[in-house]
Amino acid sequence: MARFTLPRDIYHGKGCLEELKNLKGKKATVVVGGGSMKRQGFLDRVVNYLKEAGMEVDVFEGVEPDPSVETVMRGAEAMRKFEPDWIVAMGGGSPIDAAKAMWAFYEYPEVTFEALCIPFNFPELRQKAKFCAITSTSGTATEVTAFSVITDYQKGVKYPLADFNITPDVAIVDPDLVAALPVKQVAYTGMDALTHAIEAYVATLHCPYTDGLALLAIEMILDNLPASYNGNQEARAAMHDAQCLAGMAFSNALLGIVHSMAHKTGAAFSTGHIPHGCANAIYLPYVIKYNSKDPATMARFADIARKMGLPGASQQALVNSLCDKISEFNTKLNIPHTLKEFGIVEEEFKEKVAKISELAIGDACTGSNPRAIDAATMEKLFNCTYYGTEVDF
């Protein structure tokens, strides 16, 4: 038996933010990030729409990138004082992820992060509040997923939370919110979405319900990401929908080692943070080549390439075409092709790669990768992504 879970309602298309006026409730806590939604006027619009719905509104601002345990606990405490029956999270992945965790601690103050980290071990939510997510980037798709990632900076631990309980009740996917997205974010979040769709199509839990979503997302991304990067607003709106489709797919099919590798290298090097979507874009072609050594997985990658109209007379040629297309996109989007090109210092990479490889093996996404991998092989794969060498194992 398998399960397929989505938000009850997904509102999409230009201007759908206004749908907030139709939420039924008495009080809403709005959770937002660092200020872009406020500067662009979207926070005021959200608050006013909720007031038009007859709600009293409290705003929790300042959720940082890679949200912390402390921020989650402050937000949960604010919710316990205000007692909202709607939690409305708006922004990129960070405010929505943080709000999902706040929700759990609001309803169950005694629960611990350690308990929540056990996959699909959440207590039953919606005892006090429902959840609405409004995405302002076109990549993470956390507005439709059962996942959240919270960081304990004191312990140096990332808590990956996974439970269908935290799939939002309502998702709002309004392209107005991404019209002014900086081009680097367009590039990185777009490649994150492409990675979601491709990994979901080959992940161990893929099924007919997820396959169609993944394939349509891949097609829409290949058709629209470069134009979106160059400022075409129709393409940007299409990307906003495509990333949501990819999110529906991976929330149910799960992901693979591209994400395991990105999770463990984002903050690993002294030269600075590797943005998540950028890391995914670098690793994706190498991981496709590694996973395609498994014949069944090669057939699925070839299926993607064939359905996208890429050239190739054999399965191997089709897989090569898919990798070439991803590399071509990285060039068009000014994304480096290797960790060395990104600027990671070679000596530091050599010093840390064994430990990073071990950590990547333990990542939650590794278990759903279609081909098994151990720490020594992961280290070889990381070396390929650093130097740009061929994956022949």
XYZ file of C-alpha atoms in Angstrom:
393
model
C 0.000 0.000 0.000
C 1.145 3.557 -0.758
C -0.134 6.977 0.241
C -0.465 10.197 -1.770
C -1.094 13.416 0.187
C -1.554 17.012 -0.967
C -3.043 20.187 0.534
C -6.834 20.143 0.451
C -6.885 23.368 -1.604
C -4.229 24.796 -3.937
C -5.030 28.254 -5.308
C -2.885 29.192 -8.281
C -2.679 31.941 -10.856
C -2.185 35.692 -10.840
C -4.009 37.442 -8.012
C -4.982 34.317 -6.087
C -3.480 35.804 -2.897
C -6.864 37.472 -2.513
C -8.339 34.055 -1.705
C -7.223 34.692 1.895
C -10.400 36.762 2.245
C -12.375 33.520 2.155
C -10.615 31.692 4.989
C -12.950 30.944 7.892
C -11.565 31.659 11.345
C -11.211 34.080 14.252
C -7.438 34.616 14.589
C -4.441 34.220 12.290
C -0.716 34.304 13.021
C 1.257 35.371 9.943
C 4.861 34.064 9.838
C 7.296 35.861 7.490
C 11.025 36.185 6.868
C 13.524 38.978 6.531
C 11.530 41.771 4.946
C 11.184 41.376 1.167
C 7.476 40.566 1.468
C 7.029 43.669 3.612
C 9.017 45.934 1.274
C 7.024 44.773 -1.737
C 3.701 45.345 0.034
C 2.630 41.698 0.146
C 2.655 41.469 3.957
C 0.204 44.375 4.234
C -2.006 42.754 1.597
C -2.041 39.448 3.483
C -2.898 41.134 6.778
C -5.654 43.205 5.172
C -7.182 40.216 3.360
C -7.256 38.251 6.623
C -8.903 41.180 8.378
C -11.474 41.301 5.575
C -12.132 37.636 6.411
C -13.036 38.827 9.920
C -9.867 37.680 11.642
C -7.678 39.274 14.280
C -4.078 39.111 13.010
C -0.712 38.766 14.753
C 2.518 38.977 12.721
C 5.686 37.036 13.583
C 8.543 38.532 11.539
C 12.234 37.877 11.060
C 12.540 34.147 10.343
C 16.141 33.731 9.187
C 17.445 31.582 6.312
C 17.959 28.018 7.611
C 15.621 28.718 10.555
C 16.831 27.956 14.059
C 15.362 26.038 16.962
C 15.283 29.311 18.910
C 13.167 31.039 16.256
C 10.761 28.089 16.199
C 10.381 28.182 19.979
C 9.806 31.955 20.008
C 7.158 31.596 17.332
C 5.423 28.737 19.135
C 5.371 30.770 22.359
C 3.855 33.750 20.524
C 1.186 31.425 19.106
C 0.381 29.985 22.529
C -0.239 33.532 23.790
C -2.292 34.634 20.773
C -4.122 31.314 20.169
C -4.642 31.470 16.392
C -6.897 29.053 14.552
C -4.960 29.735 11.303
C -1.192 29.808 10.811
C -0.383 31.659 7.577
C 3.251 31.324 6.488
C 4.561 33.453 3.647
C 7.955 33.533 1.954
C 10.548 31.107 0.709
C 11.262 27.743 2.244
C 12.563 29.122 5.551
C 9.484 30.931 6.964
C 7.170 28.124 5.845
C 9.468 25.411 7.270
C 9.763 27.339 10.535
C 6.011 27.834 10.778
C 5.409 24.099 10.264
C 7.601 23.361 13.292
C 6.037 26.212 15.304
C 2.664 24.607 14.607
C 3.732 21.355 16.260
C 5.122 23.088 19.362
C 2.085 25.395 19.570
C -0.260 22.427 19.732
C 2.077 20.138 21.726
C 4.428 22.267 23.921
C 5.903 19.164 25.584
C 7.068 17.497 22.353
C 10.815 17.448 21.521
C 12.717 17.902 18.269
C 14.251 14.480 18.803
C 10.770 12.922 18.794
C 9.687 14.906 15.735
C 12.813 13.818 13.833
C 11.574 10.239 13.723
C 9.945 10.146 10.277
C 6.140 10.195 10.339
C 6.018 10.337 14.125
C 4.183 13.650 14.639
C 1.261 13.869 17.044
C -2.071 14.593 15.339
C -2.127 18.278 14.366
C -5.118 20.569 13.658
C -6.253 20.398 17.270
C -5.909 24.193 17.499
C -5.062 25.546 14.028
C -5.016 24.937 10.302
C -2.113 25.922 8.062
C -1.918 28.078 4.925
C 1.362 28.417 2.992
C 2.101 31.198 0.487
C 5.275 30.686 -1.532
C 7.437 33.606 -2.691
C 10.093 31.554 -4.508
C 9.854 29.023 -7.317
C 11.803 26.078 -5.991
C 11.341 24.544 -2.549
C 7.604 23.757 -2.944
C 7.329 23.532 0.835
C 3.806 24.920 0.393
C 2.697 21.435 -0.731
C 5.146 19.111 1.030
C 5.282 17.037 4.185
C 8.787 18.279 5.065
C 10.591 20.940 7.081
C 14.247 21.454 8.029
C 15.209 23.252 11.255
C 18.788 23.922 12.459
C 20.127 23.680 16.019
C 23.167 25.949 15.758
C 24.272 25.141 19.327
C 24.569 21.433 18.540
C 25.447 21.886 14.856
C 22.539 19.603 13.920
C 19.886 19.936 11.212
C 16.543 18.432 12.139
C 14.771 17.052 9.054
C 11.063 16.811 9.872
C 8.868 14.556 7.735
C 5.195 13.866 8.391
C 2.000 14.129 6.353
C 0.572 16.074 9.326
C 2.613 19.122 8.245
C 1.351 19.137 4.672
C -0.463 22.514 4.573
C -4.252 22.666 4.389
C -4.155 25.509 1.859
C -1.387 26.476 -0.591
C -1.363 29.785 -2.470
C 0.811 29.852 -5.595
C 0.523 33.418 -6.904
C 3.088 34.451 -9.562
C 2.801 38.102 -8.467
C 5.048 37.191 -5.519
C 7.944 36.105 -7.765
C 7.745 38.858 -10.388
C 10.683 40.715 -8.786
C 12.710 37.638 -7.755
C 16.485 38.303 -8.194
C 17.949 36.395 -11.140
C 20.305 34.333 -8.973
C 17.318 33.103 -7.000
C 15.452 32.376 -10.235
C 18.409 30.233 -11.338
C 19.010 28.398 -8.071
C 15.366 27.759 -7.163
C 14.611 26.706 -10.740
C 17.369 24.103 -10.711
C 16.206 22.971 -7.265
C 12.762 22.349 -8.779
C 14.273 20.457 -11.725
C 16.227 18.289 -9.287
C 13.053 17.610 -7.278
C 11.224 16.423 -10.393
C 14.039 14.265 -11.779
C 14.859 12.662 -8.426
C 11.156 12.006 -7.743
C 10.802 10.232 -11.096
C 13.502 7.683 -10.214
C 13.124 7.545 -6.402
C 12.262 4.212 -4.808
C 8.725 5.338 -3.865
C 7.762 6.742 -7.261
C 4.361 5.626 -8.520
C 1.904 6.519 -11.308
C 0.494 9.333 -9.168
C 3.902 11.000 -8.879
C 5.326 10.113 -12.302
C 2.923 12.304 -14.279
C 3.514 15.288 -12.027
C 7.293 14.861 -12.229
C 7.349 14.583 -16.017
C 5.110 17.614 -16.541
C 7.253 19.624 -14.117
C 10.440 18.653 -16.003
C 8.859 19.638 -19.319
C 7.654 23.014 -17.997
C 11.035 23.777 -16.407
C 13.002 22.918 -19.553
C 10.592 25.077 -21.573
C 10.562 28.092 -19.238
C 13.559 28.413 -16.898
C 15.978 30.265 -19.224
C 13.237 32.729 -20.277
C 12.241 33.234 -16.621
C 15.905 33.922 -15.809
C 15.929 36.541 -18.579
C 12.894 38.311 -17.095
C 9.974 36.921 -19.117
C 7.024 37.134 -16.715
C 4.889 34.511 -18.479
C 7.765 32.046 -18.164
C 8.233 33.042 -14.530
C 4.555 32.319 -13.818
C 4.923 28.927 -15.515
C 7.976 28.182 -13.353
C 5.955 28.999 -10.242
C 3.437 26.321 -11.220
C 6.136 23.871 -12.345
C 7.974 23.957 -9.013
C 4.681 23.245 -7.226
C 4.037 20.212 -9.443
C 7.574 18.992 -8.690
C 6.856 19.450 -4.985
C 3.706 17.349 -5.178
C 5.774 14.615 -6.827
C 8.722 14.536 -4.417
C 6.636 14.979 -1.278
C 5.139 11.588 -2.071
C 7.899 9.804 -4.052
C 10.807 11.230 -1.994
C 14.250 12.254 -3.297
C 17.794 10.897 -3.694
C 21.480 11.556 -3.119
C 21.655 14.857 -5.010
C 19.808 16.246 -2.008
C 21.848 14.212 0.486
C 25.021 15.754 -0.961
C 23.587 19.288 -1.055
C 22.322 19.058 2.529
C 25.755 18.103 3.853
C 27.862 20.594 1.866
C 25.758 23.767 2.099
C 27.576 25.070 5.167
C 30.616 22.775 5.213
C 33.317 25.021 3.755
C 34.998 28.200 4.973
C 34.677 29.851 1.537
C 30.989 30.431 2.253
C 27.537 28.942 1.959
C 26.706 26.951 -1.181
C 23.071 27.865 -1.937
C 20.952 24.721 -1.940
C 19.722 25.016 -5.525
C 23.226 25.800 -6.766
C 24.600 22.675 -5.056
C 21.801 20.570 -6.568
C 22.553 21.955 -10.029
C 26.257 21.067 -9.711
C 25.640 17.537 -8.411
C 22.674 16.514 -10.582
C 24.475 15.391 -13.782
C 27.074 13.411 -11.806
C 24.406 11.642 -9.753
C 22.390 10.812 -12.889
C 25.498 9.150 -14.318
C 26.080 7.237 -11.060
C 22.461 6.103 -10.715
C 22.185 5.155 -14.386
C 24.693 2.329 -13.846
C 21.625 0.536 -12.470
C 19.792 -0.759 -15.601
C 16.259 -0.095 -14.347
C 17.174 3.446 -13.345
C 18.953 4.038 -16.657
C 15.695 3.110 -18.394
C 13.794 5.722 -16.368
C 16.344 8.459 -17.088
C 16.185 7.506 -20.767
C 12.406 7.739 -20.523
C 12.705 11.331 -19.258
C 15.046 12.257 -22.114
C 12.840 10.594 -24.732
C 9.685 12.302 -23.452
C 11.502 15.663 -23.448
C 12.471 15.171 -27.116
C 16.204 14.906 -26.415
C 18.340 13.024 -28.972
C 19.715 9.514 -28.507
C 19.501 6.161 -30.292
C 20.264 4.122 -27.156
C 19.433 4.409 -23.472
C 23.014 5.482 -22.717
C 22.883 8.154 -25.422
C 19.579 9.450 -24.017
C 21.044 9.625 -20.492
C 24.035 11.540 -21.880
C 21.644 13.950 -23.626
C 19.818 14.584 -20.355
C 23.096 15.318 -18.546
C 24.212 17.577 -21.419
C 20.921 19.510 -21.178
C 21.424 20.078 -17.440
C 25.010 21.245 -18.040
C 23.755 23.559 -20.793
C 21.232 25.061 -18.350
C 23.958 25.566 -15.717
C 25.982 27.508 -18.312
C 22.972 29.624 -19.333
C 22.126 30.360 -15.691
C 25.720 31.214 -14.661
C 25.933 28.259 -12.294
C 29.350 26.598 -11.862
C 29.809 23.030 -13.108
C 32.093 21.835 -10.283
C 32.823 22.567 -6.637
C 36.286 23.748 -7.703
C 34.723 26.251 -10.094
C 32.400 27.381 -7.273
C 35.519 28.335 -5.314
C 35.918 25.583 -2.716
C 39.603 25.419 -1.748
C 41.161 22.106 -2.777
C 43.040 21.433 0.461
C 39.913 22.055 2.557
C 37.875 19.833 0.251
C 40.416 16.997 0.598
C 40.489 17.428 4.357
C 36.689 17.304 4.771
C 35.387 15.073 1.972
C 35.542 11.779 3.899
C 33.491 13.140 6.815
C 31.017 14.899 4.504
C 30.573 11.630 2.599
C 29.754 9.763 5.822
C 27.209 12.421 6.758
C 25.629 12.299 3.295
C 25.155 8.537 3.610
C 23.195 9.178 6.823
C 20.977 11.834 5.241
C 17.240 11.106 5.113
C 17.217 11.316 1.285
C 19.788 8.555 0.771
C 17.363 5.761 1.607
C 15.091 6.547 -1.357
C 17.916 6.840 -3.895
C 17.424 4.189 -6.614
C 20.995 2.836 -6.428
C 22.705 1.890 -3.166
C 25.825 3.767 -2.131
C 28.375 3.524 0.681
C 30.662 6.162 2.182
C 33.714 5.225 0.088
C 31.704 5.415 -3.134
C 30.109 8.678 -2.040
C 33.617 10.088 -1.541
C 34.539 9.063 -5.094
C 31.376 10.753 -6.361
C 32.191 13.964 -4.469
C 35.660 13.904 -6.032
C 34.060 13.790 -9.481
C 31.925 16.828 -8.598
C 35.015 18.711 -7.407
C 37.299 18.017 -10.340
C 34.732 17.470 -13.090
C 35.902 13.924 -13.804
C 33.853 11.128 -15.344
C 31.666 8.890 -13.147
C 32.757 5.387 -14.174
C 31.784 3.320 -11.138
